[in-house]
Amino acid sequence: MAPMITITATARPVGMARAPVRSTTATRAIREPKLFREEGASGSAGSAVSSAPAQVSVSQFDDYNFAPIREAEVSRAMTSRYFKDMWDYAECDVIIMGAGSAGLSCAYELTKRPDLRVAIIEQSVSPGGGAWLGGQLFSAMVVRKPAHEFLQELNIAYEDEGDYVVVKHAALVTSTILAKVLAAPNIKLFNATCAEDLIVRENESRGKHVAGIVTNWTLVALNHNTQSCMDPNVMESKVVVSSCGHDGPFGATGIKRLMDIEMQPAHPGMGALDMNLAENAVVSGTSEVVPGMIFCGMEVAEITGAPRMGPTFGAMLVSGQKAAALAIEAVVNYEGPVGSTRPTEAASTRSA
């Protein structure tokens, strides 16, 4: 049976009228949703329907009516699922900081390991980083070979120009990867959420190591100086992948914090543009920089001083793939504290 959250009835203030309800039961169960393609589709649940959809006509919208709903039902539908996700992902196998092109390609590779629980933390409302466009607000995305093999795996069309390929719009690449990642049952994206700090522990087996992150909603993080103290939340993990991009307002968050707490020395920062050197250097430099924390994407250039690459995206995709492989190795070899266990599904059933 799927895990469920029970919500029990609570007393209402005196004088407040009871809203109309559809059921006399005091307890509602939130269960796993049924995929809309489970019935009436020729393929398996969630797979593409083979026949082309019928063309819409104006007449089908005549007297169009939505099913009735109460406003409270909408609120409960959102909040119950979100807070269950926060409960479930308070302890992860992998946390990915940053959902740009490197972070998303890392997450995509981890969809192939449904046994791993993966959380993505993205400060923006819209994940994808700078990969929604090519260079200087142009549409096309350039990917140097052999990184085009990643596009082939995702069935993304491109024009072959010999040593590189061109996708007609960068958003096609980003939206395709994002759709695959969001559909995976083992991955949760927490967007509009910041990684404000790291959880750092020290023991005999691993020494000083990263053991998770400290989170807050982005709008809270942006207003710490305008309000009274607004404490954060936390998420534990076996390994953190930092893909926070090059230096900027929220960029290079991971390496900046390691330098602040003296787990890493000062680094040279990203060098001037050289595409031919940059992409090889970023993939080569993708590594576990400190125990429990892997760096990929343009944040690698901040650490190594590698050149920036500008509007060519192959290294971002491949660096993310390499980070996923490193993360899987880290999880397999993980030696956690004695007695550390993840709460069981039964334990996650609780009353509001």
Tab-separated table of C-alpha atoms in Angstrom:
chain	number	residue	atom	x	y	z
A	1	MET	CA	0.000	0.000	0.000
A	2	ALA	CA	1.278	3.469	-0.796
A	3	PRO	CA	2.362	5.597	2.164
A	4	MET	CA	-0.186	8.135	3.289
A	5	ILE	CA	-0.443	11.181	5.476
A	6	THR	CA	-3.483	11.353	7.723
A	7	ILE	CA	-5.031	14.737	8.445
A	8	THR	CA	-7.308	14.752	11.448
A	9	ALA	CA	-10.127	17.179	12.097
A	10	THR	CA	-9.374	20.045	14.519
A	11	ALA	CA	-11.636	22.357	16.488
A	12	ARG	CA	-12.649	25.630	14.815
A	13	PRO	CA	-12.965	29.008	16.522
A	14	VAL	CA	-16.307	29.744	18.138
A	15	GLY	CA	-18.698	31.433	15.745
A	16	MET	CA	-16.939	30.241	12.603
A	17	ALA	CA	-19.340	28.487	10.266
A	18	ARG	CA	-18.431	25.031	9.065
A	19	ALA	CA	-17.734	24.958	5.340
A	20	PRO	CA	-19.709	22.408	3.327
A	21	VAL	CA	-17.922	19.089	2.962
A	22	ARG	CA	-18.382	16.205	0.571
A	23	SER	CA	-17.477	13.417	2.936
A	24	THR	CA	-18.516	12.606	6.478
A	25	THR	CA	-15.152	10.999	7.258
A	26	ALA	CA	-12.839	13.015	9.503
A	27	THR	CA	-9.660	11.571	8.029
A	28	ARG	CA	-8.449	12.048	4.474
A	29	ALA	CA	-5.701	9.933	2.920
A	30	ILE	CA	-3.201	11.319	0.430
A	31	ARG	CA	-2.123	8.492	-1.855
A	32	GLU	CA	0.189	8.212	-4.805
A	33	PRO	CA	-1.504	9.741	-7.894
A	34	LYS	CA	-2.651	7.504	-10.715
A	35	LEU	CA	-0.905	8.327	-13.958
A	36	PHE	CA	-3.389	9.584	-16.510
A	37	ARG	CA	-2.119	7.113	-19.133
A	38	GLU	CA	-2.691	4.023	-17.001
A	39	GLU	CA	-6.080	3.486	-18.600
A	40	GLY	CA	-6.836	3.602	-22.289
A	41	ALA	CA	-3.218	3.815	-23.461
A	42	SER	CA	-1.587	1.179	-25.569
A	43	GLY	CA	1.800	1.539	-23.842
A	44	SER	CA	2.875	1.266	-20.222
A	45	ALA	CA	1.968	3.912	-17.665
A	46	GLY	CA	3.672	7.202	-18.410
A	47	SER	CA	4.854	6.152	-21.867
A	48	ALA	CA	4.133	8.094	-25.013
A	49	VAL	CA	0.813	7.378	-26.680
A	50	SER	CA	1.469	5.972	-30.155
A	51	SER	CA	-1.525	7.473	-31.963
A	52	ALA	CA	-1.535	11.178	-32.765
A	53	PRO	CA	-3.906	13.250	-30.625
A	54	ALA	CA	-7.052	14.540	-32.266
A	55	GLN	CA	-7.021	18.113	-33.492
A	56	VAL	CA	-9.002	20.493	-31.305
A	57	SER	CA	-12.128	22.178	-32.560
A	58	VAL	CA	-13.937	25.272	-31.346
A	59	SER	CA	-17.140	23.338	-30.688
A	60	GLN	CA	-15.581	21.130	-28.036
A	61	PHE	CA	-15.264	24.185	-25.789
A	62	ASP	CA	-18.954	25.042	-25.950
A	63	ASP	CA	-20.451	24.915	-22.441
A	64	TYR	CA	-17.057	23.858	-21.051
A	65	ASN	CA	-17.252	23.356	-17.274
A	66	PHE	CA	-14.610	22.375	-14.730
A	67	ALA	CA	-15.307	19.916	-11.947
A	68	PRO	CA	-16.218	21.660	-8.671
A	69	ILE	CA	-13.613	22.163	-5.959
A	70	ARG	CA	-13.300	23.903	-2.617
A	71	GLU	CA	-10.492	26.380	-2.047
A	72	ALA	CA	-9.402	24.442	1.047
A	73	GLU	CA	-8.993	21.320	-1.066
A	74	VAL	CA	-6.520	23.138	-3.309
A	75	SER	CA	-4.531	24.301	-0.291
A	76	ARG	CA	-4.419	20.815	1.220
A	77	ALA	CA	-3.494	19.233	-2.123
A	78	MET	CA	-0.413	21.472	-2.374
A	79	THR	CA	0.747	21.703	1.223
A	80	SER	CA	0.295	18.043	2.147
A	81	ARG	CA	2.474	16.941	-0.762
A	82	TYR	CA	5.106	19.633	-0.283
A	83	PHE	CA	5.585	18.934	3.396
A	84	LYS	CA	5.636	15.194	2.788
A	85	ASP	CA	8.450	15.857	0.310
A	86	MET	CA	10.280	17.900	2.944
A	87	TRP	CA	9.861	14.998	5.377
A	88	ASP	CA	11.024	12.393	2.863
A	89	TYR	CA	13.995	14.403	1.580
A	90	ALA	CA	15.269	15.612	4.949
A	91	GLU	CA	17.714	12.740	4.486
A	92	CYS	CA	18.971	12.076	0.946
A	93	ASP	CA	21.558	10.043	-0.848
A	94	VAL	CA	22.514	12.965	-3.108
A	95	ILE	CA	21.784	16.691	-2.954
A	96	ILE	CA	22.429	18.743	-6.090
A	97	MET	CA	22.935	22.469	-5.473
A	98	GLY	CA	21.968	24.335	-8.629
A	99	ALA	CA	19.736	23.246	-11.499
A	100	GLY	CA	21.612	24.701	-14.450
A	101	SER	CA	22.746	22.596	-17.377
A	102	ALA	CA	25.406	20.722	-15.355
A	103	GLY	CA	23.127	20.122	-12.372
A	104	LEU	CA	20.261	18.903	-14.554
A	105	SER	CA	22.458	16.545	-16.576
A	106	CYS	CA	23.768	15.157	-13.281
A	107	ALA	CA	20.192	14.673	-12.084
A	108	TYR	CA	19.234	13.018	-15.366
A	109	GLU	CA	21.981	10.417	-14.960
A	110	LEU	CA	20.773	9.755	-11.417
A	111	THR	CA	17.272	8.968	-12.742
A	112	LYS	CA	18.912	5.722	-13.892
A	113	ARG	CA	19.430	4.821	-10.224
A	114	PRO	CA	15.888	4.728	-8.801
A	115	ASP	CA	17.289	3.283	-5.564
A	116	LEU	CA	18.919	6.647	-4.789
A	117	ARG	CA	16.984	9.525	-3.257
A	118	VAL	CA	18.043	12.796	-4.914
A	119	ALA	CA	17.066	16.375	-4.045
A	120	ILE	CA	17.779	19.349	-6.307
A	121	ILE	CA	18.014	22.780	-4.679
A	122	GLU	CA	17.532	25.718	-7.073
A	123	GLN	CA	17.411	29.348	-5.947
A	124	SER	CA	15.379	30.504	-8.955
A	125	VAL	CA	11.720	29.836	-9.581
A	126	SER	CA	12.688	28.592	-13.046
A	127	PRO	CA	15.419	25.911	-13.159
A	128	GLY	CA	17.772	25.726	-16.117
A	129	GLY	CA	20.255	28.484	-15.308
A	130	GLY	CA	21.641	30.130	-18.434
A	131	ALA	CA	20.747	27.215	-20.691
A	132	TRP	CA	17.415	28.582	-21.925
A	133	LEU	CA	19.278	30.560	-24.604
A	134	GLY	CA	22.562	30.308	-26.472
A	135	GLY	CA	24.940	33.278	-26.402
A	136	GLN	CA	23.912	36.960	-26.162
A	137	LEU	CA	20.209	36.058	-25.995
A	138	PHE	CA	20.378	34.056	-29.246
A	139	SER	CA	18.213	30.936	-29.559
A	140	ALA	CA	20.488	28.222	-30.926
A	141	MET	CA	22.675	26.021	-28.695
A	142	VAL	CA	26.107	24.850	-29.870
A	143	VAL	CA	27.400	21.523	-28.512
A	144	ARG	CA	30.873	20.295	-29.459
A	145	LYS	CA	31.367	16.626	-30.229
A	146	PRO	CA	31.438	14.067	-28.688
A	147	ALA	CA	28.969	15.614	-26.201
A	148	HIS	CA	26.302	15.330	-28.917
A	149	GLU	CA	25.922	11.689	-27.835
A	150	PHE	CA	24.030	12.979	-24.794
A	151	LEU	CA	21.584	14.740	-27.134
A	152	GLN	CA	21.168	11.514	-29.119
A	153	GLU	CA	20.253	9.628	-25.953
A	154	LEU	CA	17.529	12.190	-25.298
A	155	ASN	CA	16.296	12.137	-28.932
A	156	ILE	CA	16.965	15.854	-29.351
A	157	ALA	CA	17.253	16.878	-33.002
A	158	TYR	CA	20.244	18.898	-34.154
A	159	GLU	CA	22.089	20.065	-37.255
A	160	ASP	CA	25.462	18.365	-37.697
A	161	GLU	CA	28.198	20.841	-38.580
A	162	GLY	CA	31.108	18.410	-38.476
A	163	ASP	CA	32.980	18.989	-35.198
A	164	TYR	CA	29.932	20.399	-33.470
A	165	VAL	CA	26.156	20.271	-33.619
A	166	VAL	CA	23.523	22.990	-33.330
A	167	VAL	CA	20.139	22.592	-31.638
A	168	LYS	CA	17.571	25.039	-32.991
A	169	HIS	CA	16.735	26.394	-29.526
A	170	ALA	CA	18.575	25.947	-26.244
A	171	ALA	CA	15.221	25.708	-24.474
A	172	LEU	CA	14.552	22.454	-26.313
A	173	VAL	CA	17.560	20.861	-24.620
A	174	THR	CA	16.830	22.274	-21.172
A	175	SER	CA	13.114	21.495	-21.215
A	176	THR	CA	13.734	17.931	-22.420
A	177	ILE	CA	16.234	17.179	-19.642
A	178	LEU	CA	14.026	18.899	-17.083
A	179	ALA	CA	10.968	16.878	-18.116
A	180	LYS	CA	12.901	13.607	-17.734
A	181	VAL	CA	14.218	14.637	-14.324
A	182	LEU	CA	10.878	15.816	-12.946
A	183	ALA	CA	9.133	12.629	-14.074
A	184	ALA	CA	11.578	10.440	-12.135
A	185	PRO	CA	10.094	9.032	-8.906
A	186	ASN	CA	13.379	9.287	-6.990
A	187	ILE	CA	14.102	12.972	-7.620
A	188	LYS	CA	12.535	16.071	-6.085
A	189	LEU	CA	13.191	19.624	-7.259
A	190	PHE	CA	12.929	22.291	-4.558
A	191	ASN	CA	12.978	25.486	-6.594
A	192	ALA	CA	12.828	29.009	-5.150
A	193	THR	CA	15.033	27.538	-2.421
A	194	CYS	CA	18.567	28.598	-1.460
A	195	ALA	CA	21.459	26.644	-0.030
A	196	GLU	CA	22.535	29.128	2.643
A	197	ASP	CA	25.222	27.002	4.256
A	198	LEU	CA	26.714	23.525	4.547
A	199	ILE	CA	26.436	20.866	7.234
A	200	VAL	CA	30.025	19.948	8.160
A	201	ARG	CA	30.968	17.097	10.480
A	202	GLU	CA	34.202	15.471	11.556
A	203	ASN	CA	34.928	11.858	12.498
A	204	GLU	CA	37.804	9.387	12.460
A	205	SER	CA	36.841	7.588	9.251
A	206	ARG	CA	36.197	10.591	6.984
A	207	GLY	CA	37.805	13.485	8.786
A	208	LYS	CA	36.159	16.856	8.189
A	209	HIS	CA	33.462	16.359	5.563
A	210	VAL	CA	30.289	17.822	4.096
A	211	ALA	CA	27.186	16.010	5.341
A	212	GLY	CA	24.346	18.088	3.896
A	213	ILE	CA	23.123	21.638	3.379
A	214	VAL	CA	21.301	24.443	5.160
A	215	THR	CA	18.299	25.745	3.215
A	216	ASN	CA	15.902	28.645	3.154
A	217	TRP	CA	13.351	29.960	0.727
A	218	THR	CA	14.992	32.391	-1.687
A	219	LEU	CA	12.740	35.312	-0.787
A	220	VAL	CA	13.690	34.831	2.858
A	221	ALA	CA	17.395	34.630	2.021
A	222	LEU	CA	17.152	37.867	0.047
A	223	ASN	CA	15.594	39.680	3.003
A	224	HIS	CA	17.738	38.702	5.976
A	225	ASN	CA	18.902	42.308	6.260
A	226	THR	CA	15.379	43.735	6.254
A	227	GLN	CA	13.717	41.461	8.829
A	228	SER	CA	14.419	39.942	12.214
A	229	CYS	CA	16.152	36.567	12.444
A	230	MET	CA	14.650	33.990	10.073
A	231	ASP	CA	16.278	30.660	10.825
A	232	PRO	CA	16.789	28.060	8.081
A	233	ASN	CA	16.002	24.391	7.541
A	234	VAL	CA	18.446	21.506	6.987
A	235	MET	CA	18.861	18.485	4.709
A	236	GLU	CA	21.329	15.656	5.322
A	237	SER	CA	22.946	13.683	2.520
A	238	LYS	CA	25.691	11.180	1.807
A	239	VAL	CA	27.154	13.467	-0.828
A	240	VAL	CA	26.509	16.998	-2.136
A	241	VAL	CA	27.041	17.970	-5.774
A	242	SER	CA	27.681	21.693	-6.174
A	243	SER	CA	26.813	23.043	-9.620
A	244	CYS	CA	26.249	26.672	-8.717
A	245	GLY	CA	27.944	28.208	-11.750
A	246	HIS	CA	30.598	30.890	-11.951
A	247	ASP	CA	30.811	33.814	-9.565
A	248	GLY	CA	27.726	36.004	-9.254
A	249	PRO	CA	24.979	36.966	-6.759
A	250	PHE	CA	24.126	33.308	-6.147
A	251	GLY	CA	26.997	31.860	-8.192
A	252	ALA	CA	29.876	29.723	-6.902
A	253	THR	CA	28.002	29.321	-3.620
A	254	GLY	CA	29.637	26.026	-2.725
A	255	ILE	CA	33.294	26.960	-3.149
A	256	LYS	CA	32.775	30.387	-1.552
A	257	ARG	CA	31.461	28.757	1.601
A	258	LEU	CA	34.310	26.207	1.732
A	259	MET	CA	36.767	29.095	1.592
A	260	ASP	CA	34.871	31.008	4.289
A	261	ILE	CA	35.146	28.083	6.713
A	262	GLU	CA	38.744	27.359	5.671
A	263	MET	CA	38.077	23.911	4.224
A	264	GLN	CA	39.613	25.233	1.002
A	265	PRO	CA	42.248	27.903	0.348
A	266	ALA	CA	41.585	30.942	-1.797
A	267	HIS	CA	41.124	30.036	-5.451
A	268	PRO	CA	42.084	31.997	-8.560
A	269	GLY	CA	38.613	32.331	-10.028
A	270	MET	CA	37.539	31.761	-13.606
A	271	GLY	CA	39.972	32.756	-16.358
A	272	ALA	CA	39.298	34.672	-19.572
A	273	LEU	CA	37.516	32.936	-22.439
A	274	ASP	CA	39.196	30.154	-24.412
A	275	MET	CA	36.679	27.603	-25.675
A	276	ASN	CA	39.220	24.961	-26.692
A	277	LEU	CA	40.934	24.907	-23.298
A	278	ALA	CA	37.856	25.566	-21.187
A	279	GLU	CA	35.615	22.619	-21.972
A	280	ASN	CA	38.312	19.970	-21.524
A	281	ALA	CA	39.448	21.636	-18.289
A	282	VAL	CA	35.953	21.722	-16.778
A	283	VAL	CA	35.326	18.022	-17.415
A	284	SER	CA	38.810	17.111	-16.189
A	285	GLY	CA	38.381	19.224	-13.040
A	286	THR	CA	34.987	17.762	-12.099
A	287	SER	CA	35.860	15.982	-8.869
A	288	GLU	CA	35.233	15.472	-5.156
A	289	VAL	CA	37.071	18.553	-3.919
A	290	VAL	CA	36.500	17.842	-0.220
A	291	PRO	CA	35.068	14.672	1.306
A	292	GLY	CA	31.332	14.617	0.678
A	293	MET	CA	31.259	17.469	-1.864
A	294	ILE	CA	31.638	17.154	-5.650
A	295	PHE	CA	31.954	20.158	-7.959
A	296	CYS	CA	30.856	20.311	-11.594
A	297	GLY	CA	30.008	22.823	-14.311
A	298	MET	CA	31.392	26.353	-14.334
A	299	GLU	CA	31.982	26.299	-10.585
A	300	VAL	CA	34.963	24.055	-11.428
A	301	ALA	CA	36.545	26.987	-13.291
A	302	GLU	CA	36.250	29.136	-10.162
A	303	ILE	CA	38.313	26.518	-8.290
A	304	THR	CA	40.930	25.681	-10.924
A	305	GLY	CA	41.253	29.018	-12.732
A	306	ALA	CA	40.214	27.384	-16.003
A	307	PRO	CA	39.062	29.717	-18.791
A	308	ARG	CA	35.414	30.457	-19.325
A	309	MET	CA	33.918	28.798	-22.383
A	310	GLY	CA	31.147	31.173	-23.353
A	311	PRO	CA	28.216	29.970	-25.483
A	312	THR	CA	29.138	26.325	-25.997
A	313	PHE	CA	27.466	23.783	-23.746
A	314	GLY	CA	29.022	20.352	-24.221
A	315	ALA	CA	31.225	20.538	-21.141
A	316	MET	CA	28.270	21.476	-18.950
A	317	LEU	CA	26.383	18.357	-19.975
A	318	VAL	CA	29.364	16.015	-19.715
A	319	SER	CA	30.598	17.514	-16.437
A	320	GLY	CA	27.174	16.816	-14.951
A	321	GLN	CA	27.326	13.233	-16.187
A	322	LYS	CA	30.751	12.765	-14.603
A	323	ALA	CA	29.508	14.285	-11.327
A	324	ALA	CA	26.683	11.740	-11.267
A	325	ALA	CA	29.180	8.881	-11.675
A	326	LEU	CA	31.280	10.310	-8.844
A	327	ALA	CA	28.191	10.724	-6.669
A	328	ILE	CA	27.179	7.099	-7.204
A	329	GLU	CA	30.676	5.994	-6.169
A	330	ALA	CA	30.487	8.198	-3.072
A	331	VAL	CA	27.131	6.727	-2.044
A	332	VAL	CA	28.324	3.156	-2.594
A	333	ASN	CA	31.431	3.793	-0.464
A	334	TYR	CA	29.632	5.886	2.153
A	335	GLU	CA	30.445	5.186	5.780
A	336	GLY	CA	27.864	6.968	7.883
A	337	PRO	CA	27.673	7.312	11.652
A	338	VAL	CA	26.756	4.133	13.523
A	339	GLY	CA	23.010	3.843	14.008
A	340	SER	CA	22.168	6.433	11.346
A	341	THR	CA	19.040	5.299	9.533
A	342	ARG	CA	16.430	6.893	7.346
A	343	PRO	CA	12.907	7.029	8.823
A	344	THR	CA	10.701	4.233	7.581
A	345	GLU	CA	7.615	4.893	5.500
A	346	ALA	CA	5.499	3.905	8.498
A	347	ALA	CA	7.219	6.589	10.571
A	348	SER	CA	6.371	9.217	7.974
A	349	THR	CA	2.650	8.676	8.561
A	350	ARG	CA	1.733	11.342	11.032
A	351	SER	CA	-1.149	13.512	12.139
A	352	ALA	CA	-1.304	17.224	11.416
